[in-house]
PDB file of C-alpha atoms and ligand atoms in Angstrom:
ATOM      1  CA  MET A 279     128.101 198.432 132.406  1.00 95.00           C
ATOM      2  CA  ASN A 280     128.876 197.166 135.909  1.00 98.00           C
ATOM      3  CA  ILE A 281     130.331 199.429 138.577  1.00 98.00           C
ATOM      4  CA  PHE A 282     133.867 198.089 138.117  1.00 98.00           C
ATOM      5  CA  ASP A 283     133.926 198.736 134.367  1.00 98.00           C
ATOM      6  CA  ARG A 284     132.219 202.106 134.841  1.00 98.00           C
ATOM      7  CA  ILE A 285     134.787 203.293 137.391  1.00 98.00           C
ATOM      8  CA  LYS A 286     137.637 201.933 135.236  1.00 98.00           C
ATOM      9  CA  LYS A 287     136.275 203.960 132.297  1.00 98.00           C
ATOM     10  CA  ASP A 288     136.644 207.172 134.330  1.00 98.00           C
ATOM     11  CA  HIS A 289     140.103 206.121 135.510  1.00 98.00           C
ATOM     12  CA  ASP A 290     141.302 205.509 131.959  1.00 98.00           C
ATOM     13  CA  GLU A 291     139.960 208.892 130.852  1.00 97.00           C
ATOM     14  CA  ALA A 292     141.682 210.555 133.830  1.00 98.00           C
ATOM     15  CA  ARG A 293     144.960 208.801 132.981  1.00 98.00           C
ATOM     16  CA  GLU A 294     144.708 210.110 129.436  1.00 97.00           C
ATOM     17  CA  VAL A 295     144.023 213.717 130.500  1.00 97.00           C
ATOM     18  CA  MET A 296     146.836 213.586 133.067  1.00 96.00           C
ATOM     19  CA  SER A 297     149.301 212.390 130.473  1.00 96.00           C
ATOM     20  CA  LYS A 298     148.155 215.135 128.067  1.00 95.00           C
ATOM     21  CA  LEU A 299     148.542 217.720 130.843  1.00 94.00           C
ATOM     22  CA  LYS A 300     152.039 216.480 131.619  1.00 91.00           C
ATOM     23  CA  ASP A 301     152.953 216.996 127.966  1.00 90.00           C
ATOM     24  CA  THR A 302     151.875 220.655 128.027  1.00 90.00           C
ATOM     25  CA  THR A 303     154.337 223.434 128.774  1.00 86.00           C
ATOM     26  CA  ALA A 304     153.654 226.587 130.772  1.00 83.00           C
ATOM     27  CA  ARG A 305     153.412 228.420 127.422  1.00 88.00           C
ATOM     28  CA  ALA A 306     150.329 226.446 126.422  1.00 89.00           C
ATOM     29  CA  GLU A 307     148.212 228.383 128.908  1.00 92.00           C
ATOM     30  CA  LYS A 308     144.835 227.996 127.196  1.00 94.00           C
ATOM     31  CA  THR A 309     145.176 224.253 126.537  1.00 94.00           C
ATOM     32  CA  ARG A 310     146.462 223.648 130.044  1.00 94.00           C
ATOM     33  CA  LEU A 311     143.620 225.586 131.607  1.00 94.00           C
ATOM     34  CA  GLU A 312     140.977 223.844 129.519  1.00 94.00           C
ATOM     35  CA  LEU A 313     142.374 220.380 130.211  1.00 95.00           C
ATOM     36  CA  PHE A 314     142.789 221.100 133.892  1.00 96.00           C
ATOM     37  CA  THR A 315     139.252 222.460 134.297  1.00 94.00           C
ATOM     38  CA  THR A 316     137.826 219.319 132.678  1.00 94.00           C
ATOM     39  CA  PHE A 317     140.100 217.110 134.773  1.00 96.00           C
ATOM     40  CA  LYS A 318     139.283 218.912 138.026  1.00 96.00           C
ATOM     41  CA  ASN A 319     135.505 218.785 137.563  1.00 96.00           C
ATOM     42  CA  ASP A 320     135.594 215.196 136.415  1.00 97.00           C
ATOM     43  CA  MET A 321     137.796 213.981 139.274  1.00 97.00           C
ATOM     44  CA  TRP A 322     135.758 215.849 141.844  1.00 96.00           C
ATOM     45  CA  ALA A 323     132.501 214.362 140.526  1.00 97.00           C
ATOM     46  CA  HIS A 324     134.142 210.929 140.241  1.00 98.00           C
ATOM     47  CA  HIS A 325     135.240 210.980 143.873  1.00 97.00           C
ATOM     48  CA  LYS A 326     131.907 212.199 145.226  1.00 96.00           C
ATOM     49  CA  VAL A 327     129.808 209.727 143.240  1.00 97.00           C
ATOM     50  CA  GLU A 328     132.221 206.865 143.912  1.00 96.00           C
ATOM     51  CA  GLU A 329     131.852 207.570 147.630  1.00 94.00           C
ATOM     52  CA  ALA A 330     128.055 207.802 147.508  1.00 94.00           C
ATOM     53  CA  VAL A 331     127.426 204.794 145.286  1.00 95.00           C
ATOM     54  CA  PHE A 332     130.336 202.413 145.843  1.00 94.00           C
ATOM     55  CA  TYR A 333     132.247 203.038 149.075  1.00 92.00           C
ATOM     56  CA  ASN A 334     129.198 203.835 151.153  1.00 87.00           C
ATOM     57  CA  PHE A 335     127.727 200.425 150.359  1.00 84.00           C
ATOM     58  CA  LEU A 336     130.982 198.547 150.879  1.00 84.00           C
ATOM     59  CA  ARG A 337     131.623 200.284 154.166  1.00 82.00           C
ATOM     60  CA  ASP A 338     128.160 199.788 155.623  1.00 76.00           C
ATOM     61  CA  VAL A 339     126.969 196.556 154.085  1.00 73.00           C
ATOM     62  CA  THR A 340     130.226 194.615 153.885  1.00 72.00           C
ATOM     63  CA  LYS A 341     133.257 194.422 156.124  1.00 70.00           C
ATOM     64  CA  MET A 342     135.427 196.713 154.010  1.00 73.00           C
ATOM     65  CA  SER A 343     135.331 199.676 156.363  1.00 78.00           C
ATOM     66  CA  LYS A 344     139.081 200.122 156.924  1.00 79.00           C
ATOM     67  CA  ASP A 345     139.889 200.064 153.201  1.00 79.00           C
ATOM     68  CA  SER A 346     136.899 202.299 152.488  1.00 81.00           C
ATOM     69  CA  TYR A 347     138.048 204.942 154.969  1.00 85.00           C
ATOM     70  CA  GLU A 348     141.537 204.839 153.497  1.00 86.00           C
ATOM     71  CA  ALA A 349     140.172 205.450 150.013  1.00 88.00           C
ATOM     72  CA  LEU A 350     137.898 208.247 151.253  1.00 90.00           C
ATOM     73  CA  ASN A 351     140.851 209.909 152.915  1.00 92.00           C
ATOM     74  CA  GLU A 352     142.799 209.784 149.648  1.00 93.00           C
ATOM     75  CA  HIS A 353     139.852 211.408 147.861  1.00 95.00           C
ATOM     76  CA  HIS A 354     139.895 214.145 150.475  1.00 95.00           C
ATOM     77  CA  VAL A 355     143.623 214.802 149.947  1.00 94.00           C
ATOM     78  CA  ALA A 356     143.287 214.759 146.144  1.00 95.00           C
ATOM     79  CA  ASN A 357     140.262 217.102 146.175  1.00 95.00           C
ATOM     80  CA  GLY A 358     142.172 219.515 148.417  1.00 94.00           C
ATOM     81  CA  LEU A 359     145.109 219.575 146.012  1.00 93.00           C
ATOM     82  CA  LEU A 360     142.760 220.101 143.071  1.00 95.00           C
ATOM     83  CA  GLU A 361     141.323 223.169 144.820  1.00 93.00           C
ATOM     84  CA  GLU A 362     144.788 224.403 145.738  1.00 93.00           C
ATOM     85  CA  LEU A 363     145.992 224.078 142.157  1.00 93.00           C
ATOM     86  CA  ASP A 364     143.187 226.392 141.149  1.00 89.00           C
ATOM     87  CA  THR A 365     144.772 229.200 143.176  1.00 91.00           C
ATOM     88  CA  PHE A 366     148.027 229.176 141.146  1.00 91.00           C
ATOM     89  CA  PRO A 367     148.318 230.430 137.564  1.00 93.00           C
ATOM     90  CA  VAL A 368     148.684 227.401 135.255  1.00 93.00           C
ATOM     91  CA  THR A 369     151.778 229.103 133.831  1.00 92.00           C
ATOM     92  CA  SER A 370     153.635 229.170 137.188  1.00 91.00           C
ATOM     93  CA  GLU A 371     156.371 226.806 138.279  1.00 88.00           C
ATOM     94  CA  GLU A 372     154.418 225.980 141.449  1.00 88.00           C
ATOM     95  CA  TRP A 373     151.527 224.751 139.343  1.00 92.00           C
ATOM     96  CA  GLY A 374     153.717 222.303 137.430  1.00 91.00           C
ATOM     97  CA  VAL A 375     155.280 220.933 140.620  1.00 91.00           C
ATOM     98  CA  LYS A 376     151.936 220.612 142.404  1.00 91.00           C
ATOM     99  CA  PHE A 377     150.296 218.992 139.420  1.00 94.00           C
ATOM    100  CA  GLY A 378     153.115 216.420 139.310  1.00 94.00           C
ATOM    101  CA  ALA A 379     152.524 215.557 142.978  1.00 93.00           C
ATOM    102  CA  LEU A 380     148.752 215.413 142.548  1.00 95.00           C
ATOM    103  CA  SER A 381     148.909 213.168 139.505  1.00 95.00           C
ATOM    104  CA  GLU A 382     151.153 210.730 141.386  1.00 95.00           C
ATOM    105  CA  ILE A 383     148.645 210.553 144.244  1.00 94.00           C
ATOM    106  CA  ILE A 384     145.716 210.044 141.880  1.00 96.00           C
ATOM    107  CA  GLU A 385     147.506 207.438 139.757  1.00 97.00           C
ATOM    108  CA  HIS A 386     148.497 205.493 142.854  1.00 95.00           C
ATOM    109  CA  HIS A 387     144.950 205.708 144.226  1.00 95.00           C
ATOM    110  CA  MET A 388     143.352 204.480 140.979  1.00 97.00           C
ATOM    111  CA  ASP A 389     145.840 201.604 140.641  1.00 97.00           C
ATOM    112  CA  GLU A 390     145.123 200.566 144.204  1.00 93.00           C
ATOM    113  CA  GLU A 391     141.381 200.665 143.628  1.00 94.00           C
ATOM    114  CA  GLU A 392     141.671 198.505 140.526  1.00 96.00           C
ATOM    115  CA  ASP A 393     144.321 196.082 141.782  1.00 95.00           C
ATOM    116  CA  ASP A 394     143.458 195.708 145.466  1.00 89.00           C
ATOM    117  CA  PHE A 395     139.990 197.012 146.172  1.00 88.00           C
ATOM    118  CA  PHE A 396     138.086 195.737 143.137  1.00 93.00           C
ATOM    119  CA  PRO A 397     139.029 192.035 143.472  1.00 92.00           C
ATOM    120  CA  THR A 398     137.779 191.967 147.092  1.00 88.00           C
ATOM    121  CA  ALA A 399     134.662 194.004 146.301  1.00 90.00           C
ATOM    122  CA  LYS A 400     133.860 191.743 143.329  1.00 92.00           C
ATOM    123  CA  LYS A 401     133.504 188.795 145.684  1.00 90.00           C
ATOM    124  CA  LEU A 402     131.061 190.743 147.856  1.00 89.00           C
ATOM    125  CA  LEU A 403     128.726 192.158 145.195  1.00 92.00           C
ATOM    126  CA  SER A 404     126.243 190.094 143.233  1.00 94.00           C
ATOM    127  CA  LYS A 405     126.164 190.600 139.460  1.00 96.00           C
ATOM    128  CA  GLU A 406     122.801 192.399 139.819  1.00 97.00           C
ATOM    129  CA  THR A 407     124.113 194.787 142.473  1.00 94.00           C
ATOM    130  CA  ALA A 408     127.274 195.519 140.477  1.00 96.00           C
ATOM    131  CA  ASP A 409     125.164 196.266 137.372  1.00 98.00           C
ATOM    132  CA  LEU A 410     122.722 198.467 139.270  1.00 97.00           C
ATOM    133  CA  MET A 411     125.598 200.348 140.905  1.00 96.00           C
ATOM    134  CA  GLY A 412     127.149 200.959 137.494  1.00 98.00           C
ATOM    135  CA  GLU A 413     123.876 202.446 136.213  1.00 98.00           C
ATOM    136  CA  ARG A 414     123.461 204.627 139.308  1.00 97.00           C
ATOM    137  CA  PHE A 415     127.057 205.807 139.103  1.00 98.00           C
ATOM    138  CA  ASP A 416     126.623 206.862 135.491  1.00 98.00           C
ATOM    139  CA  ALA A 417     123.308 208.650 136.084  1.00 98.00           C
ATOM    140  CA  ARG A 418     124.469 210.453 139.216  1.00 98.00           C
ATOM    141  CA  LYS A 419     127.764 211.557 137.705  1.00 98.00           C
ATOM    142  CA  LYS A 420     125.937 213.220 134.812  1.00 97.00           C
ATOM    143  CA  VAL A 421     123.762 215.132 137.308  1.00 97.00           C
ATOM    144  CA  VAL A 422     126.752 216.188 139.446  1.00 97.00           C
ATOM    145  CA  LEU A 423     128.756 217.368 136.424  1.00 96.00           C
ATOM    146  CA  ALA A 424     125.797 219.353 135.090  1.00 94.00           C
ATOM    147  CA  ALA A 425     125.189 220.887 138.523  1.00 94.00           C
ATOM    148  CA  ILE A 426     128.742 222.258 138.869  1.00 91.00           C
ATOM    149  CA  MET A 427     128.921 223.805 135.387  1.00 89.00           C
ATOM    150  CA  PRO A 428     128.930 227.624 135.499  1.00 86.00           C
ATOM    151  CA  MET A 429     125.647 229.195 134.374  1.00 86.00           C
ATOM    152  CA  ASP A 430     125.933 230.631 130.889  1.00 83.00           C
ATOM    153  CA  GLU A 431     124.616 233.994 129.672  1.00 81.00           C
ATOM    154  CA  LYS A 432     121.443 232.484 128.219  1.00 81.00           C
ATOM    155  CA  GLU A 433     120.446 231.129 131.612  1.00 80.00           C
ATOM    156  CA  PHE A 434     120.860 234.594 133.136  1.00 80.00           C
ATOM    157  CA  GLU A 435     118.707 236.106 130.394  1.00 83.00           C
ATOM    158  CA  ALA A 436     115.933 233.627 131.068  1.00 69.00           C
ATOM    159  CA  ALA A 437     115.900 234.495 134.781  1.00 64.00           C
TER     160      ALA A 437
HETATM  161 FE1  FE2 B 216     138.600 206.607 144.341  1.00 96.34          FE
HETATM  162 FE1  FE2 B 217     138.103 205.857 141.380  1.00 96.34          FE
END
């Protein structure tokens, strides 16, 4: 899967989780917390790996530095809001309002990547590079997600 399809796959999954989260009410505490934890970890890993694999190359090797910095800045803002959301109970009114704002930022960012950034980047990457980037993205994201999972009891026992 090339880098564009691989990133789009994550975006579509994120869109689905965001729409599920929007459908939850403050009473569905457990579901909301579970969905949000998955969403938060996945988005954080997505942003970090996207920066390391995709934007880093486009910024340094091609002339897309301005657009790359803009995207990186949006990642920074979104990651900050994800962390901030973690400090509010998922049942609070603040959480709902902040999640609404965050999802708008993320949706806008993903649409911009797909509609504006991808077409330009596609012209700059060879098929081989785009394929290799897709593979690297997938492999690295698995490692990042595994690395940020809390240790379970069995791992403590083995220590
Ligand atoms: Fe992004
Ligand atoms: Fe993205």
